[in-house]
mmCIF file of C-alpha atoms in Angstrom:
data_model
loop_
_atom_site.group_PDB
_atom_site.id
_atom_site.type_symbol
_atom_site.label_atom_id
_atom_site.label_comp_id
_atom_site.label_asym_id
_atom_site.label_seq_id
_atom_site.Cartn_x
_atom_site.Cartn_y
_atom_site.Cartn_z
ATOM 1 C CA MET A 1467 0.000 0.000 0.000
ATOM 2 C CA ASN A 1468 1.142 3.544 -0.752
ATOM 3 C CA ASN A 1469 3.062 5.009 2.202
ATOM 4 C CA LEU A 1470 1.074 8.243 2.097
ATOM 5 C CA LEU A 1471 -2.188 6.296 2.233
ATOM 6 C CA THR A 1472 -0.915 4.253 5.175
ATOM 7 C CA THR A 1473 0.039 7.482 6.944
ATOM 8 C CA ALA A 1474 -3.372 9.032 6.268
ATOM 9 C CA ILE A 1475 -5.124 5.955 7.647
ATOM 10 C CA SER A 1476 -2.976 6.067 10.790
ATOM 11 C CA ALA A 1477 -3.811 9.754 11.230
ATOM 12 C CA ALA A 1478 -7.542 9.108 10.835
ATOM 13 C CA LEU A 1479 -7.523 6.275 13.353
ATOM 14 C CA SER A 1480 -5.557 8.362 15.834
ATOM 15 C CA ALA A 1481 -8.037 11.213 15.470
ATOM 16 C CA GLY A 1482 -10.946 8.811 15.890
ATOM 17 C CA GLU A 1483 -9.480 7.498 19.115
ATOM 18 C CA GLN A 1484 -9.177 11.009 20.535
ATOM 19 C CA ILE A 1485 -12.660 11.980 19.368
ATOM 20 C CA LEU A 1486 -14.268 8.939 20.999
ATOM 21 C CA LYS A 1487 -12.695 9.797 24.340
ATOM 22 C CA ILE A 1488 -14.596 13.067 24.275
ATOM 23 C CA TYR A 1489 -17.739 11.566 22.698
ATOM 24 C CA ASN A 1490 -18.161 9.352 25.744
ATOM 25 C CA PHE A 1491 -18.391 12.358 28.070
ATOM 26 C CA ALA A 1492 -21.673 14.155 28.728
ATOM 27 C CA ASP A 1493 -20.166 17.638 28.276
ATOM 28 C CA PHE A 1494 -18.732 18.067 24.768
ATOM 29 C CA GLY A 1495 -17.235 21.449 25.584
ATOM 30 C CA VAL A 1496 -19.347 23.129 22.913
ATOM 31 C CA GLU A 1497 -18.174 26.536 21.798
ATOM 32 C CA ARG A 1498 -19.237 28.676 18.867
ATOM 33 C CA LYS A 1499 -17.362 29.502 15.696
ATOM 34 C CA ALA A 1500 -17.720 32.870 13.971
ATOM 35 C CA ASP A 1501 -20.520 31.414 11.823
ATOM 36 C CA ASN A 1502 -22.253 30.139 15.000
ATOM 37 C CA SER A 1503 -21.842 26.463 14.087
ATOM 38 C CA PRO A 1504 -20.916 24.140 16.927
ATOM 39 C CA LEU A 1505 -17.303 23.456 17.644
ATOM 40 C CA THR A 1506 -16.334 20.879 20.197
ATOM 41 C CA LEU A 1507 -13.224 19.855 21.981
ATOM 42 C CA ALA A 1508 -13.315 16.810 19.730
ATOM 43 C CA ASP A 1509 -12.695 18.930 16.613
ATOM 44 C CA LYS A 1510 -9.563 20.312 18.218
ATOM 45 C CA ALA A 1511 -8.351 16.956 19.532
ATOM 46 C CA GLY A 1512 -8.906 15.334 16.136
ATOM 47 C CA HIS A 1513 -7.069 18.138 14.353
ATOM 48 C CA ASN A 1514 -4.061 17.904 16.669
ATOM 49 C CA ALA A 1515 -3.844 14.107 16.309
ATOM 50 C CA ILE A 1516 -3.974 14.317 12.515
ATOM 51 C CA VAL A 1517 -1.457 17.132 12.172
ATOM 52 C CA GLU A 1518 1.019 15.365 14.439
ATOM 53 C CA ILE A 1519 1.127 12.419 12.025
ATOM 54 C CA LEU A 1520 0.682 14.156 8.663
ATOM 55 C CA GLU A 1521 3.434 16.683 9.385
ATOM 56 C CA GLU A 1522 5.896 13.817 8.995
ATOM 57 C CA THR A 1523 5.123 13.743 5.251
ATOM 58 C CA GLY A 1524 6.400 17.285 4.750
ATOM 59 C CA LEU A 1525 3.295 18.237 2.750
ATOM 60 C CA PRO A 1526 1.206 21.324 3.581
ATOM 61 C CA ILE A 1527 -2.000 20.743 5.559
ATOM 62 C CA LEU A 1528 -5.245 22.657 5.081
ATOM 63 C CA SER A 1529 -7.603 21.774 7.937
ATOM 64 C CA GLU A 1530 -10.986 23.162 8.902
ATOM 65 C CA GLU A 1531 -9.674 23.576 12.429
ATOM 66 C CA GLY A 1532 -6.254 24.868 11.438
ATOM 67 C CA GLN A 1533 -5.118 28.441 11.039
ATOM 68 C CA THR A 1534 -6.350 30.391 8.020
ATOM 69 C CA ILE A 1535 -3.840 30.132 5.181
ATOM 70 C CA PRO A 1536 -3.942 33.000 2.655
ATOM 71 C CA TYR A 1537 -4.749 32.084 -0.934
ATOM 72 C CA GLU A 1538 -1.588 33.842 -2.059
ATOM 73 C CA GLU A 1539 0.355 31.154 -0.176
ATOM 74 C CA ARG A 1540 -1.694 28.035 -0.870
ATOM 75 C CA LYS A 1541 -2.377 28.774 -4.563
ATOM 76 C CA ASN A 1542 1.156 27.562 -5.285
ATOM 77 C CA TRP A 1543 0.607 24.196 -3.593
ATOM 78 C CA LYS A 1544 0.749 21.372 -6.125
ATOM 79 C CA ARG A 1545 0.065 18.688 -3.544
ATOM 80 C CA PHE A 1546 -1.321 19.001 -0.020
ATOM 81 C CA TRP A 1547 -3.507 17.402 2.619
ATOM 82 C CA MET A 1548 -7.087 18.618 3.039
ATOM 83 C CA VAL A 1549 -8.559 17.667 6.404
ATOM 84 C CA ASP A 1550 -11.838 17.821 8.255
ATOM 85 C CA PRO A 1551 -11.042 16.300 11.652
ATOM 86 C CA LEU A 1552 -14.716 15.973 12.581
ATOM 87 C CA ASP A 1553 -17.240 16.199 9.770
ATOM 88 C CA GLY A 1554 -20.806 16.180 11.043
ATOM 89 C CA THR A 1555 -20.430 18.066 14.301
ATOM 90 C CA LYS A 1556 -24.200 18.392 14.605
ATOM 91 C CA GLU A 1557 -24.502 14.594 14.348
ATOM 92 C CA PHE A 1558 -21.792 14.281 16.999
ATOM 93 C CA ILE A 1559 -23.765 16.501 19.373
ATOM 94 C CA LYS A 1560 -26.964 14.561 18.625
ATOM 95 C CA ARG A 1561 -25.041 11.353 19.438
ATOM 96 C CA ASN A 1562 -26.271 9.498 16.362
ATOM 97 C CA GLY A 1563 -22.784 8.324 15.374
ATOM 98 C CA GLU A 1564 -22.980 9.743 11.839
ATOM 99 C CA PHE A 1565 -19.791 11.775 11.945
ATOM 100 C CA THR A 1566 -16.484 11.115 10.265
ATOM 101 C CA VAL A 1567 -12.803 11.924 10.122
ATOM 102 C CA ASN A 1568 -11.915 13.077 6.598
ATOM 103 C CA ILE A 1569 -8.410 13.204 5.117
ATOM 104 C CA ALA A 1570 -7.735 13.781 1.410
ATOM 105 C CA LEU A 1571 -4.611 14.260 -0.656
ATOM 106 C CA ILE A 1572 -5.125 16.934 -3.307
ATOM 107 C CA GLU A 1573 -2.955 17.130 -6.427
ATOM 108 C CA ASN A 1574 -3.449 19.900 -8.975
ATOM 109 C CA HIS A 1575 -6.900 20.731 -7.583
ATOM 110 C CA LYS A 1576 -8.207 17.145 -7.605
ATOM 111 C CA PRO A 1577 -8.451 14.512 -4.853
ATOM 112 C CA VAL A 1578 -6.113 11.598 -5.584
ATOM 113 C CA MET A 1579 -6.395 9.854 -2.225
ATOM 114 C CA GLY A 1580 -9.014 9.793 0.493
ATOM 115 C CA VAL A 1581 -9.657 8.330 3.934
ATOM 116 C CA VAL A 1582 -13.022 8.498 5.697
ATOM 117 C CA PHE A 1583 -13.210 6.956 9.156
ATOM 118 C CA VAL A 1584 -16.377 6.526 11.234
ATOM 119 C CA PRO A 1585 -15.174 6.354 14.856
ATOM 120 C CA VAL A 1586 -18.412 5.008 16.383
ATOM 121 C CA SER A 1587 -18.945 2.110 13.952
ATOM 122 C CA GLY A 1588 -15.287 1.482 13.115
ATOM 123 C CA GLU A 1589 -16.025 1.665 9.370
ATOM 124 C CA LEU A 1590 -13.033 2.773 7.338
ATOM 125 C CA TYR A 1591 -13.152 3.868 3.705
ATOM 126 C CA PHE A 1592 -9.929 4.501 1.796
ATOM 127 C CA ALA A 1593 -9.091 5.142 -1.823
ATOM 128 C CA ASP A 1594 -6.301 5.956 -4.250
ATOM 129 C CA PRO A 1595 -5.809 5.224 -7.975
ATOM 130 C CA ASN A 1596 -5.601 1.509 -7.113
ATOM 131 C CA GLY A 1597 -9.263 1.526 -6.098
ATOM 132 C CA SER A 1598 -11.738 2.337 -3.373
ATOM 133 C CA PHE A 1599 -12.159 0.038 -0.393
ATOM 134 C CA LYS A 1600 -14.038 -0.436 2.864
ATOM 135 C CA SER A 1601 -12.670 -2.108 5.958
ATOM 136 C CA LYS A 1602 -13.482 -2.459 9.626
ATOM 137 C CA VAL A 1603 -11.496 -1.315 12.597
ATOM 138 C CA GLU A 1604 -11.478 -3.457 15.703
ATOM 139 C CA SER A 1605 -12.069 -0.850 18.386
ATOM 140 C CA GLN A 1606 -10.078 -2.765 20.983
ATOM 141 C CA LYS A 1607 -6.998 -2.867 18.781
ATOM 142 C CA SER A 1608 -7.477 0.447 16.954
ATOM 143 C CA LYS A 1609 -6.237 -1.377 13.895
ATOM 144 C CA ALA A 1610 -7.794 -1.761 10.472
ATOM 145 C CA ASP A 1611 -8.076 -5.161 8.808
ATOM 146 C CA LEU A 1612 -6.870 -3.866 5.454
ATOM 147 C CA GLU A 1613 -6.158 -7.285 3.973
ATOM 148 C CA ASP A 1614 -9.858 -8.198 3.990
ATOM 149 C CA ALA A 1615 -11.070 -4.822 2.708
ATOM 150 C CA VAL A 1616 -14.047 -4.876 0.343
ATOM 151 C CA ASP A 1617 -13.504 -3.445 -3.145
ATOM 152 C CA LEU A 1618 -16.243 -0.843 -3.653
ATOM 153 C CA ARG A 1619 -15.876 -1.032 -7.431
ATOM 154 C CA LEU A 1620 -17.802 -4.302 -7.209
ATOM 155 C CA ALA A 1621 -20.743 -2.705 -5.395
ATOM 156 C CA THR A 1622 -24.201 -2.633 -6.975
ATOM 157 C CA CYS A 1623 -27.344 -0.717 -6.050
ATOM 158 C CA ASP A 1624 -30.730 -2.170 -5.153
ATOM 159 C CA THR A 1625 -32.504 -2.666 -8.475
ATOM 160 C CA THR A 1626 -36.056 -2.301 -7.143
ATOM 161 C CA THR A 1627 -35.888 1.274 -5.809
ATOM 162 C CA PHE A 1628 -34.053 4.475 -6.682
ATOM 163 C CA ARG A 1629 -32.303 5.631 -3.532
ATOM 164 C CA VAL A 1630 -31.469 9.301 -3.079
ATOM 165 C CA VAL A 1631 -29.251 10.145 -0.135
ATOM 166 C CA GLY A 1632 -29.474 13.595 1.406
ATOM 167 C CA SER A 1633 -28.277 15.550 4.404
ATOM 168 C CA ARG A 1634 -29.760 14.686 7.764
ATOM 169 C CA SER A 1635 -29.265 18.231 9.055
ATOM 170 C CA HIS A 1636 -29.076 20.418 5.933
ATOM 171 C CA MET A 1637 -31.637 19.240 3.329
ATOM 172 C CA SER A 1638 -32.453 22.317 1.218
ATOM 173 C CA GLN A 1639 -35.597 23.114 -0.733
ATOM 174 C CA GLU A 1640 -33.474 23.315 -3.897
ATOM 175 C CA THR A 1641 -32.378 19.722 -3.318
ATOM 176 C CA LEU A 1642 -35.968 18.573 -2.796
ATOM 177 C CA ASP A 1643 -37.031 20.368 -5.983
ATOM 178 C CA TYR A 1644 -34.235 18.659 -7.910
ATOM 179 C CA ILE A 1645 -35.284 15.245 -6.599
ATOM 180 C CA ASP A 1646 -38.734 15.869 -8.043
ATOM 181 C CA THR A 1647 -37.181 16.154 -11.535
ATOM 182 C CA LEU A 1648 -35.252 12.874 -11.445
ATOM 183 C CA ASP A 1649 -35.888 10.242 -14.086
ATOM 184 C CA THR A 1650 -35.893 7.026 -12.084
ATOM 185 C CA GLN A 1651 -37.030 4.855 -15.021
ATOM 186 C CA GLY A 1652 -40.192 3.927 -13.210
ATOM 187 C CA LYS A 1653 -38.554 2.994 -9.929
ATOM 188 C CA GLU A 1654 -39.985 4.261 -6.675
ATOM 189 C CA ILE A 1655 -37.853 6.955 -5.055
ATOM 190 C CA GLU A 1656 -36.593 6.345 -1.540
ATOM 191 C CA ILE A 1657 -34.950 9.278 0.249
ATOM 192 C CA VAL A 1658 -32.312 8.287 2.780
ATOM 193 C CA SER A 1659 -30.991 10.811 5.308
ATOM 194 C CA LYS A 1660 -27.375 10.586 6.388
ATOM 195 C CA GLY A 1661 -24.874 12.851 8.092
ATOM 196 C CA SER A 1662 -21.371 13.957 7.105
ATOM 197 C CA SER A 1663 -19.295 12.539 4.224
ATOM 198 C CA LEU A 1664 -21.077 9.219 4.660
ATOM 199 C CA LYS A 1665 -23.421 10.375 1.895
ATOM 200 C CA LEU A 1666 -20.644 10.228 -0.685
ATOM 201 C CA CYS A 1667 -19.544 6.875 0.718
ATOM 202 C CA MET A 1668 -23.070 5.505 0.358
ATOM 203 C CA VAL A 1669 -23.018 6.211 -3.383
ATOM 204 C CA ALA A 1670 -19.533 4.698 -3.630
ATOM 205 C CA GLU A 1671 -20.726 1.619 -1.772
ATOM 206 C CA GLY A 1672 -23.833 1.134 -3.892
ATOM 207 C CA LEU A 1673 -26.188 1.911 -1.022
ATOM 208 C CA ALA A 1674 -27.545 4.959 -2.875
ATOM 209 C CA ASP A 1675 -27.940 5.824 -6.555
ATOM 210 C CA ILE A 1676 -27.382 9.558 -6.270
ATOM 211 C CA TYR A 1677 -26.437 12.301 -3.827
ATOM 212 C CA PRO A 1678 -27.543 15.764 -4.963
ATOM 213 C CA ARG A 1679 -26.144 18.599 -2.848
ATOM 214 C CA LEU A 1680 -27.800 21.899 -3.702
ATOM 215 C CA ALA A 1681 -26.776 23.577 -0.469
ATOM 216 C CA PRO A 1682 -23.507 25.029 0.862
ATOM 217 C CA THR A 1683 -20.554 22.807 1.754
ATOM 218 C CA MET A 1684 -16.863 23.524 2.186
ATOM 219 C CA GLU A 1685 -14.043 21.806 0.333
ATOM 220 C CA TRP A 1686 -12.858 19.875 3.397
ATOM 221 C CA ASP A 1687 -16.389 18.466 3.811
ATOM 222 C CA THR A 1688 -16.209 16.615 0.503
ATOM 223 C CA ALA A 1689 -12.588 16.075 -0.599
ATOM 224 C CA ALA A 1690 -12.017 12.685 1.063
ATOM 225 C CA GLY A 1691 -15.469 11.343 0.187
ATOM 226 C CA HIS A 1692 -14.961 12.618 -3.357
ATOM 227 C CA ALA A 1693 -11.886 10.386 -3.666
ATOM 228 C CA ILE A 1694 -13.799 7.413 -2.244
ATOM 229 C CA ALA A 1695 -16.588 7.904 -4.791
ATOM 230 C CA LYS A 1696 -14.264 8.624 -7.721
ATOM 231 C CA TYR A 1697 -12.120 5.542 -7.298
ATOM 232 C CA ALA A 1698 -15.249 3.433 -6.881
ATOM 233 C CA GLY A 1699 -16.215 4.492 -10.401
ATOM 234 C CA LYS A 1700 -18.639 7.300 -9.517
ATOM 235 C CA LYS A 1701 -18.602 10.963 -10.519
ATOM 236 C CA VAL A 1702 -18.664 14.100 -8.382
ATOM 237 C CA TYR A 1703 -19.512 16.965 -10.693
ATOM 238 C CA GLN A 1704 -20.723 20.527 -10.482
ATOM 239 C CA PHE A 1705 -24.473 20.908 -10.716
ATOM 240 C CA GLY A 1706 -25.582 21.994 -14.195
ATOM 241 C CA THR A 1707 -22.294 20.950 -15.829
ATOM 242 C CA ASP A 1708 -20.253 17.799 -16.399
ATOM 243 C CA GLU A 1709 -17.155 19.331 -14.748
ATOM 244 C CA GLU A 1710 -15.574 17.603 -11.775
ATOM 245 C CA VAL A 1711 -15.618 19.492 -8.478
ATOM 246 C CA ILE A 1712 -12.173 21.012 -7.857
ATOM 247 C CA TYR A 1713 -10.272 22.036 -4.723
ATOM 248 C CA ASN A 1714 -7.999 24.774 -3.384
ATOM 249 C CA LYS A 1715 -10.010 27.580 -4.936
ATOM 250 C CA GLU A 1716 -9.620 31.111 -3.630
ATOM 251 C CA ASN A 1717 -13.075 30.710 -2.074
ATOM 252 C CA LEU A 1718 -13.166 27.322 -0.332
ATOM 253 C CA LEU A 1719 -16.953 27.105 -0.622
ATOM 254 C CA ASN A 1720 -18.017 24.257 -2.921
ATOM 255 C CA PRO A 1721 -20.395 24.782 -5.827
ATOM 256 C CA PHE A 1722 -23.637 22.796 -5.757
ATOM 257 C CA PHE A 1723 -22.817 19.274 -6.936
ATOM 258 C CA ILE A 1724 -24.142 15.824 -7.830
ATOM 259 C CA VAL A 1725 -22.607 12.449 -6.935
ATOM 260 C CA LYS A 1726 -23.702 9.418 -8.934
#
């Protein structure tokens, strides 16, 4: 396995371990960011655990919880890590387990490697040009069984229904309107709600046919899941075009997009 991918997996597992320590306490230490979204001690602990490991690679790191890096500096990065140490903070606070650790390697504005770890369930998704895979982490060992990982390129969707996955906490009216226009070839539509980057992973895994996101997201929300979907043979493209979503823009806000 690629050394960078192994390092990213180690960083994700380390962050997950730190996050779970806080998740098991009643008081999450909730603060407020400038945009009034919840920030917990777990975000910070996850960020610190990831940075400690990824710094060894010598590549720049752009993390949601890291310091703001001016575009004038990062626009020259050809390859860097994009990190969301705790994606789905609202799901974390609700204690529904649907939050993830996201680590992506970006090259020339595109994700070429991704790791998505679900600390509560132990599910681990990882991808690079060799493919997209899912494994399980034994919580007692904090170790992934990578040898028995499932190849997501072999996944198939349920043929009897058309499954649309959407945000559990941020389903927009624009997304609902788009769903109404879908050609499902006569299949009944089933809408599945899911938190965090797990939505992209569901399409990659064949558990959903499409994930339309016509609502705001940031680049670090999607980069790792984008890699998981891409190397499972799916597409992540800008809504209204056939252009792939790109990363390290001056404005780190994603365009609306479709995954299928």
